[in-house]
Amino acid sequence: SMQELTEDAQRDARMGELLPLLEAEARRDKDGGYRIMLADIYMGAERFPEAAGVYADLVQADPEDAGLLARQAQALYLAAGRRITPAVQELIDRSFAIEPAQPTLLGLVGMDRFQAGDYTAAIAAWEKLLAQLPAEAPAAAVIRQGIGKAKSKHGGAAGEAAPGGAPAPAPAAG
C-alpha cells in the first residue's frame, strides 16, 4: 500500500540520518556495543561487505568469540553470493573449533549443503542445530521443515544410501 511505502521511505530517511552518527560512535567505541549494532544494521540492509568488515574488527579484538566469528563468516558468505569461499571456510573452522555446535554456522552450513544437493550433510547440520532449540521455537519448526525436505529429496536421489546408513534398495530388474 501507499502508506507502507511512505513508512518505509520515512524509516530509510531516518536510518540515513542515524547511520552516520552510529558509524561515528562505532569508530570511537571501545567495548564493541555500537559496532555490533552497526554490523547488525548493515546485515539488515544487505550491506554484507560492510558488515563483514565491522565483524572482522570485532573478531580482531576478541579472536576467541565463536559467535562473532560465525557472524563474520555469515556476512562474508552472503557477500560472496552465498558461497563458502576459502576465507569463509577458515572462519567456520575457527568458530567450530571453539564452539562445535555453533548455531549460526550450523544453519548456514545446512543451507549451503542443501543447495549443493548434499542432503546428508544438510540433515546432519540441521539435526545438530535442532537439538539446541526448544521444541516449540518458531525456528525449530522451520528447521524441521528443512530436514523433511532434505530427507524427501535424499530419498529421491538414485544410488545414494538411504537415511540411517542402510543401503538403498536395489531397483528391480526390469
XYZ file of N, CA and C in Angstrom:
522
model
N 0.846 -1.204 0.000
C 0.000 0.000 0.000
C 0.874 1.244 0.000
N 0.249 2.369 -0.397
C 0.967 3.648 -0.454
C 1.501 4.014 0.934
N 0.659 3.751 1.947
C 1.063 4.129 3.304
C 2.317 3.360 3.737
N 2.346 2.067 3.400
C 3.510 1.255 3.761
C 4.760 1.781 3.070
N 4.618 2.141 1.786
C 5.746 2.683 1.040
C 6.261 3.951 1.707
N 5.314 4.820 2.129
C 5.701 6.071 2.775
C 6.416 5.778 4.093
N 5.896 4.821 4.852
C 6.533 4.466 6.125
C 7.946 3.938 5.882
N 8.098 3.090 4.848
C 9.427 2.573 4.508
C 10.374 3.719 4.160
N 9.880 4.654 3.345
C 10.704 5.789 2.911
C 11.129 6.622 4.117
N 10.171 6.855 5.039
C 10.495 7.631 6.241
C 11.538 6.900 7.090
N 11.349 5.572 7.204
C 12.306 4.801 8.007
C 13.690 4.852 7.358
N 13.730 4.714 6.019
C 15.011 4.781 5.317
C 15.674 6.143 5.508
N 14.872 7.207 5.455
C 15.408 8.561 5.629
C 15.976 8.723 7.037
N 15.211 8.241 8.034
C 15.698 8.310 9.420
C 16.992 7.521 9.554
N 17.025 6.337 8.947
C 18.210 5.495 9.014
C 19.385 6.225 8.353
N 19.089 6.927 7.242
C 20.121 7.696 6.549
C 20.723 8.780 7.430
N 19.902 9.351 8.321
C 20.399 10.373 9.249
C 21.145 9.726 10.421
N 20.618 8.589 10.898
C 21.181 7.959 12.098
C 22.471 7.206 11.804
N 22.549 6.630 10.591
C 23.682 5.760 10.289
C 25.030 6.476 10.438
N 25.188 7.696 9.885
C 26.482 8.377 10.057
C 26.822 8.619 11.526
N 25.804 8.917 12.333
C 26.031 9.125 13.775
C 26.500 7.836 14.418
N 25.829 6.750 14.054
C 26.184 5.447 14.610
C 27.588 5.042 14.145
N 27.896 5.309 12.865
C 29.227 4.989 12.336
C 30.305 5.759 13.084
N 30.020 7.044 13.384
C 30.983 7.869 14.136
C 31.177 7.318 15.544
N 30.063 6.955 16.204
C 30.148 6.366 17.549
C 30.938 5.056 17.497
N 30.665 4.263 16.459
C 31.325 2.958 16.332
C 32.838 3.123 16.211
N 33.270 4.189 15.526
C 34.716 4.424 15.382
C 35.355 4.742 16.728
N 34.605 5.395 17.610
C 35.136 5.762 18.941
C 34.925 4.659 19.966
N 34.096 3.685 19.593
C 33.597 2.671 20.519
C 34.712 1.754 21.002
N 34.849 1.630 22.309
C 35.872 0.733 22.841
C 35.307 -0.656 23.188
N 34.062 -0.719 23.684
C 33.566 -2.022 24.163
C 32.852 -2.837 23.077
N 32.626 -2.251 21.909
C 32.075 -3.040 20.808
C 30.572 -2.986 20.653
N 29.848 -2.450 21.628
C 28.387 -2.444 21.575
C 27.825 -1.712 20.362
N 28.374 -0.523 20.089
C 27.905 0.249 18.930
C 28.275 -0.457 17.627
N 29.460 -1.073 17.625
C 29.900 -1.733 16.395
C 29.018 -2.933 16.071
N 28.627 -3.667 17.103
C 27.739 -4.813 16.861
C 26.399 -4.316 16.309
N 25.893 -3.227 16.884
C 24.639 -2.637 16.402
C 24.783 -2.225 14.938
N 25.898 -1.583 14.627
C 26.157 -1.124 13.266
C 26.212 -2.314 12.303
N 26.926 -3.364 12.696
C 27.045 -4.549 11.839
C 25.673 -5.180 11.606
N 24.858 -5.223 12.655
C 23.506 -5.794 12.524
C 22.662 -4.956 11.550
N 22.815 -3.645 11.609
C 22.068 -2.766 10.694
C 22.538 -3.003 9.257
N 23.857 -3.102 9.069
C 24.382 -3.401 7.734
C 23.814 -4.726 7.217
N 23.753 -5.740 8.086
C 23.212 -7.046 7.677
C 21.755 -6.887 7.243
N 20.977 -6.144 8.045
C 19.569 -5.944 7.736
C 19.368 -5.189 6.424
N 20.331 -4.309 6.104
C 20.259 -3.520 4.870
C 20.919 -4.265 3.698
N 21.338 -5.502 3.944
C 22.007 -6.343 2.940
C 23.304 -5.698 2.444
N 23.944 -4.928 3.333
C 25.279 -4.370 3.018
C 26.307 -5.316 3.643
N 26.406 -6.511 3.034
C 27.170 -7.606 3.641
C 28.676 -7.331 3.722
N 29.294 -6.726 2.680
C 30.740 -6.450 2.806
C 31.048 -5.520 3.974
N 30.213 -4.462 4.168
C 30.442 -3.545 5.298
C 30.269 -4.285 6.625
N 29.229 -5.121 6.707
C 29.010 -5.887 7.933
C 30.214 -6.778 8.218
N 30.698 -7.450 7.183
C 31.857 -8.349 7.356
C 33.064 -7.571 7.872
N 33.241 -6.347 7.372
C 34.357 -5.517 7.826
C 34.256 -5.168 9.297
N 33.050 -4.818 9.741
C 32.851 -4.474 11.156
C 33.071 -5.712 12.026
N 32.498 -6.851 11.600
C 32.707 -8.085 12.375
C 34.188 -8.463 12.420
N 34.911 -8.225 11.329
C 36.351 -8.532 11.304
C 37.091 -7.742 12.378
N 36.729 -6.443 12.527
C 37.352 -5.623 13.575
C 37.041 -6.185 14.961
N 35.778 -6.575 15.163
C 35.357 -7.109 16.457
C 36.076 -8.414 16.758
N 36.249 -9.254 15.721
C 36.946 -10.534 15.894
C 38.408 -10.302 16.257
N 39.009 -9.274 15.636
C 40.406 -8.975 15.965
C 40.552 -8.635 17.442
N 39.564 -7.919 17.977
C 39.593 -7.532 19.387
C 39.282 -8.713 20.295
N 38.542 -9.706 19.782
C 38.099 -10.843 20.605
C 38.146 -12.123 19.774
N 39.358 -12.618 19.452
C 39.505 -13.713 18.477
C 38.949 -15.062 18.942
N 38.597 -15.161 20.231
C 38.073 -16.443 20.728
C 36.551 -16.454 20.828
N 35.880 -15.417 20.319
C 34.417 -15.355 20.408
C 33.811 -16.081 19.203
N 33.334 -17.311 19.442
C 32.809 -18.150 18.358
C 31.620 -17.485 17.668
N 30.793 -16.776 18.432
C 29.620 -16.112 17.864
C 30.001 -15.006 16.896
N 31.029 -14.218 17.251
C 31.493 -13.153 16.348
C 32.120 -13.750 15.100
N 32.907 -14.804 15.260
C 33.497 -15.489 14.101
C 32.395 -15.990 13.173
N 31.338 -16.541 13.775
C 30.213 -17.074 12.998
C 29.529 -15.953 12.223
N 29.348 -14.796 12.871
C 28.659 -13.688 12.201
C 29.519 -13.113 11.086
N 30.838 -13.076 11.301
C 31.729 -12.626 10.230
C 31.657 -13.606 9.050
N 31.657 -14.905 9.362
C 31.562 -15.926 8.307
C 30.261 -15.772 7.526
N 29.160 -15.557 8.252
C 27.855 -15.412 7.609
C 27.832 -14.180 6.694
N 28.378 -13.067 7.168
C 28.405 -11.840 6.363
C 29.242 -12.040 5.099
N 30.402 -12.689 5.240
C 31.257 -12.938 4.077
C 30.601 -13.910 3.107
N 29.916 -14.909 3.655
C 29.196 -15.900 2.836
C 28.147 -15.197 1.977
N 27.373 -14.307 2.591
C 26.333 -13.581 1.866
C 26.953 -12.588 0.891
N 28.059 -11.950 1.291
C 28.749 -11.001 0.401
C 29.277 -11.707 -0.846
N 29.631 -12.986 -0.691
C 30.186 -13.769 -1.809
C 29.081 -14.423 -2.635
N 27.835 -13.971 -2.453
C 26.736 -14.557 -3.218
C 26.394 -15.955 -2.743
N 26.406 -16.157 -1.411
C 26.084 -17.443 -0.792
C 27.034 -18.552 -1.249
N 28.327 -18.233 -1.157
C 29.338 -19.250 -1.462
C 30.289 -19.379 -0.284
N 30.660 -20.615 0.044
C 31.668 -20.833 1.083
C 33.028 -20.719 0.416
N 33.576 -19.511 0.479
C 34.907 -19.241 -0.070
C 35.951 -19.769 0.930
N 37.234 -19.834 0.521
C 38.267 -20.252 1.494
C 38.272 -19.385 2.754
N 38.032 -18.075 2.611
C 38.009 -17.185 3.786
C 36.848 -17.537 4.705
N 35.686 -17.834 4.118
C 34.513 -18.219 4.909
C 34.794 -19.545 5.611
N 35.364 -20.503 4.878
C 35.661 -21.817 5.454
C 36.606 -21.705 6.632
N 37.599 -20.826 6.517
C 38.571 -20.646 7.600
C 37.878 -20.140 8.868
N 36.942 -19.171 8.689
C 36.196 -18.649 9.839
C 35.288 -19.719 10.436
N 34.650 -20.517 9.568
C 33.789 -21.616 10.038
C 34.623 -22.582 10.880
N 35.793 -22.948 10.379
C 36.659 -23.893 11.098
C 37.080 -23.323 12.451
N 37.456 -22.032 12.463
C 37.889 -21.400 13.719
C 36.747 -21.364 14.723
N 35.545 -21.030 14.247
C 34.394 -20.923 15.142
C 34.006 -22.293 15.698
N 33.921 -23.299 14.817
C 33.553 -24.652 15.258
C 34.615 -25.240 16.203
N 35.881 -24.840 16.043
C 36.937 -25.330 16.936
C 36.679 -24.847 18.365
N 36.101 -23.639 18.493
C 35.809 -23.062 19.816
C 34.455 -23.564 20.317
N 33.468 -23.600 19.434
C 32.096 -23.991 19.800
C 31.576 -24.969 18.738
N 31.768 -26.285 18.974
C 31.481 -27.281 17.924
C 30.048 -27.270 17.398
N 29.093 -26.770 18.192
C 27.704 -26.742 17.711
C 27.234 -25.291 17.563
N 28.084 -24.431 16.999
C 27.762 -23.000 16.862
C 26.487 -22.861 16.005
N 25.386 -22.340 16.591
C 24.093 -22.419 15.901
C 24.010 -21.633 14.587
N 24.582 -20.429 14.546
C 24.547 -19.635 13.310
C 25.172 -20.423 12.163
N 26.306 -21.063 12.462
C 27.036 -21.772 11.408
C 26.371 -23.093 11.044
N 25.756 -23.766 12.013
C 25.024 -24.997 11.665
C 23.910 -24.670 10.682
N 23.231 -23.542 10.916
C 22.185 -23.111 9.992
C 22.748 -22.809 8.613
N 23.870 -22.089 8.595
C 24.490 -21.695 7.329
C 24.982 -22.917 6.554
N 25.707 -23.795 7.245
C 26.261 -24.981 6.585
C 25.129 -25.875 6.068
N 24.075 -26.025 6.867
C 22.928 -26.825 6.442
C 22.317 -26.283 5.165
N 22.122 -24.962 5.128
C 21.538 -24.320 3.947
C 22.445 -24.488 2.740
N 23.746 -24.269 2.953
C 24.701 -24.368 1.851
C 24.745 -25.786 1.284
N 24.798 -26.770 2.181
C 24.858 -28.180 1.730
C 23.558 -28.574 1.031
N 22.418 -28.066 1.543
C 21.120 -28.360 0.921
C 21.116 -27.844 -0.514
N 21.579 -26.597 -0.688
C 21.577 -26.001 -2.028
C 22.550 -26.709 -2.963
N 23.605 -27.292 -2.387
C 24.585 -28.024 -3.199
C 24.098 -29.448 -3.513
N 22.959 -29.846 -2.927
C 22.440 -31.181 -3.166
C 23.079 -32.249 -2.284
N 23.857 -31.816 -1.277
C 24.469 -32.763 -0.330
C 23.526 -32.886 0.871
N 22.445 -33.655 0.676
C 21.362 -33.682 1.666
C 21.784 -34.350 2.972
N 22.696 -35.335 2.904
C 23.177 -35.999 4.120
C 23.829 -34.981 5.055
N 24.701 -34.150 4.496
C 25.407 -33.151 5.307
C 24.435 -32.075 5.809
N 23.461 -31.719 4.975
C 22.464 -30.719 5.381
C 21.673 -31.229 6.580
N 21.211 -32.481 6.487
C 20.427 -33.091 7.570
C 21.259 -33.144 8.851
N 22.533 -33.543 8.725
C 23.405 -33.658 9.901
C 23.543 -32.307 10.605
N 23.781 -31.248 9.823
C 23.962 -29.910 10.413
C 22.673 -29.447 11.072
N 21.553 -29.611 10.375
C 20.279 -29.119 10.894
C 19.812 -29.909 12.114
N 20.088 -31.221 12.150
C 19.676 -32.003 13.327
C 20.464 -31.573 14.560
N 21.748 -31.251 14.364
C 22.577 -30.732 15.465
C 22.014 -29.409 15.980
N 21.569 -28.572 15.032
C 21.006 -27.271 15.393
C 19.681 -27.455 16.135
N 18.856 -28.354 15.622
C 17.537 -28.613 16.203
C 17.659 -29.063 17.658
N 18.684 -29.855 17.942
C 18.893 -30.393 19.295
C 19.103 -29.276 20.318
N 19.507 -28.091 19.868
C 19.781 -26.984 20.795
C 18.570 -26.104 21.040
N 17.525 -26.258 20.215
C 16.399 -25.327 20.275
C 15.256 -25.901 21.090
N 14.500 -25.026 21.788
C 13.264 -25.504 22.414
C 12.328 -26.017 21.317
N 11.651 -27.136 21.571
C 10.814 -27.786 20.557
C 9.787 -26.825 19.960
N 9.298 -25.877 20.787
C 8.210 -25.004 20.319
C 8.733 -23.711 19.677
N 10.062 -23.535 19.584
C 10.612 -22.312 18.982
C 10.220 -22.232 17.513
N 9.841 -21.035 17.036
C 9.479 -20.902 15.618
C 10.602 -21.401 14.695
N 11.855 -21.119 15.066
C 12.986 -21.557 14.243
C 13.019 -23.086 14.141
N 12.637 -23.761 15.223
C 12.664 -25.232 15.226
C 11.712 -25.789 14.173
N 10.550 -25.159 14.038
C 9.575 -25.608 13.036
C 10.145 -25.461 11.629
N 10.823 -24.332 11.386
C 11.423 -24.073 10.068
C 12.495 -25.128 9.772
N 13.320 -25.417 10.781
C 14.403 -26.374 10.582
C 13.839 -27.776 10.357
N 12.785 -28.135 11.124
C 12.147 -29.448 10.903
C 11.637 -29.566 9.468
N 11.066 -28.474 8.936
C 10.602 -28.468 7.542
C 11.771 -28.710 6.596
N 12.866 -28.022 6.850
C 14.054 -28.168 6.006
C 14.564 -29.588 6.014
N 14.606 -30.193 7.212
C 15.069 -31.583 7.345
C 14.134 -32.504 6.566
N 12.829 -32.249 6.686
C 11.854 -33.053 5.946
C 12.072 -32.979 4.441
N 12.298 -31.749 3.943
C 12.559 -31.557 2.508
C 13.833 -32.289 2.099
N 14.869 -32.139 2.919
C 16.148 -32.772 2.599
C 15.986 -34.285 2.558
N 15.218 -34.836 3.517
C 15.031 -36.288 3.558
C 14.250 -36.774 2.342
N 13.226 -36.020 1.922
C 12.448 -36.470 0.767
C 13.286 -36.372 -0.514
N 14.092 -35.317 -0.632
C 14.961 -35.184 -1.805
C 16.033 -36.269 -1.777
N 16.547 -36.521 -0.581
C 17.596 -37.518 -0.399
C 17.076 -38.884 -0.820
N 15.839 -39.188 -0.415
C 15.229 -40.463 -0.773
C 15.068 -40.598 -2.276
N 14.872 -39.461 -2.957
C 14.661 -39.495 -4.396
C 15.946 -39.552 -5.181
N 17.085 -39.345 -4.512
C 18.369 -39.348 -5.228
C 18.807 -40.778 -5.474
N 19.003 -41.141 -6.724
C 19.363 -42.517 -7.074
C 20.784 -42.825 -6.635
N 20.999 -44.060 -6.210
C 22.346 -44.543 -5.953
C 22.943 -44.078 -4.645
N 22.215 -43.314 -3.831
C 22.751 -42.895 -2.542
C 22.189 -43.787 -1.448
N 22.922 -43.869 -0.362
C 22.424 -44.637 0.772
C 21.179 -43.956 1.324
N 20.242 -44.739 1.798
C 19.035 -44.191 2.399
C 19.387 -43.608 3.764
N 18.583 -42.663 4.295
C 18.879 -42.108 5.624
C 19.003 -43.213 6.664
N 19.920 -43.003 7.613
C 20.121 -44.008 8.649
C 21.220 -44.986 8.284
N 21.839 -44.765 7.110
C 23.007 -45.565 6.752
C 22.651 -46.894 6.116
N 21.369 -47.250 6.039
C 21.006 -48.515 5.373
C 21.203 -48.334 3.873
N 21.680 -49.360 3.184
C 21.823 -49.202 1.742
C 20.479 -49.025 1.058
N 20.453 -48.234 0.017
C 19.199 -48.048 -0.716
C 18.837 -49.359 -1.391
N 17.547 -49.718 -1.418
C 17.184 -50.970 -2.084
C 17.543 -50.911 -3.560
N 18.041 -52.016 -4.074
C 18.416 -52.059 -5.492
C 17.133 -51.974 -6.334
N 17.183 -51.222 -7.443
C 15.986 -51.160 -8.278
C 15.693 -52.553 -8.854
N 14.424 -52.898 -8.966
C 14.051 -54.215 -9.512
C 14.483 -54.282 -10.959
N 15.032 -55.414 -11.345
C 15.446 -55.595 -12.736
C 14.190 -55.539 -13.595
N 14.236 -54.702 -14.673
C 13.019 -54.548 -15.425
C 13.249 -55.070 -16.805
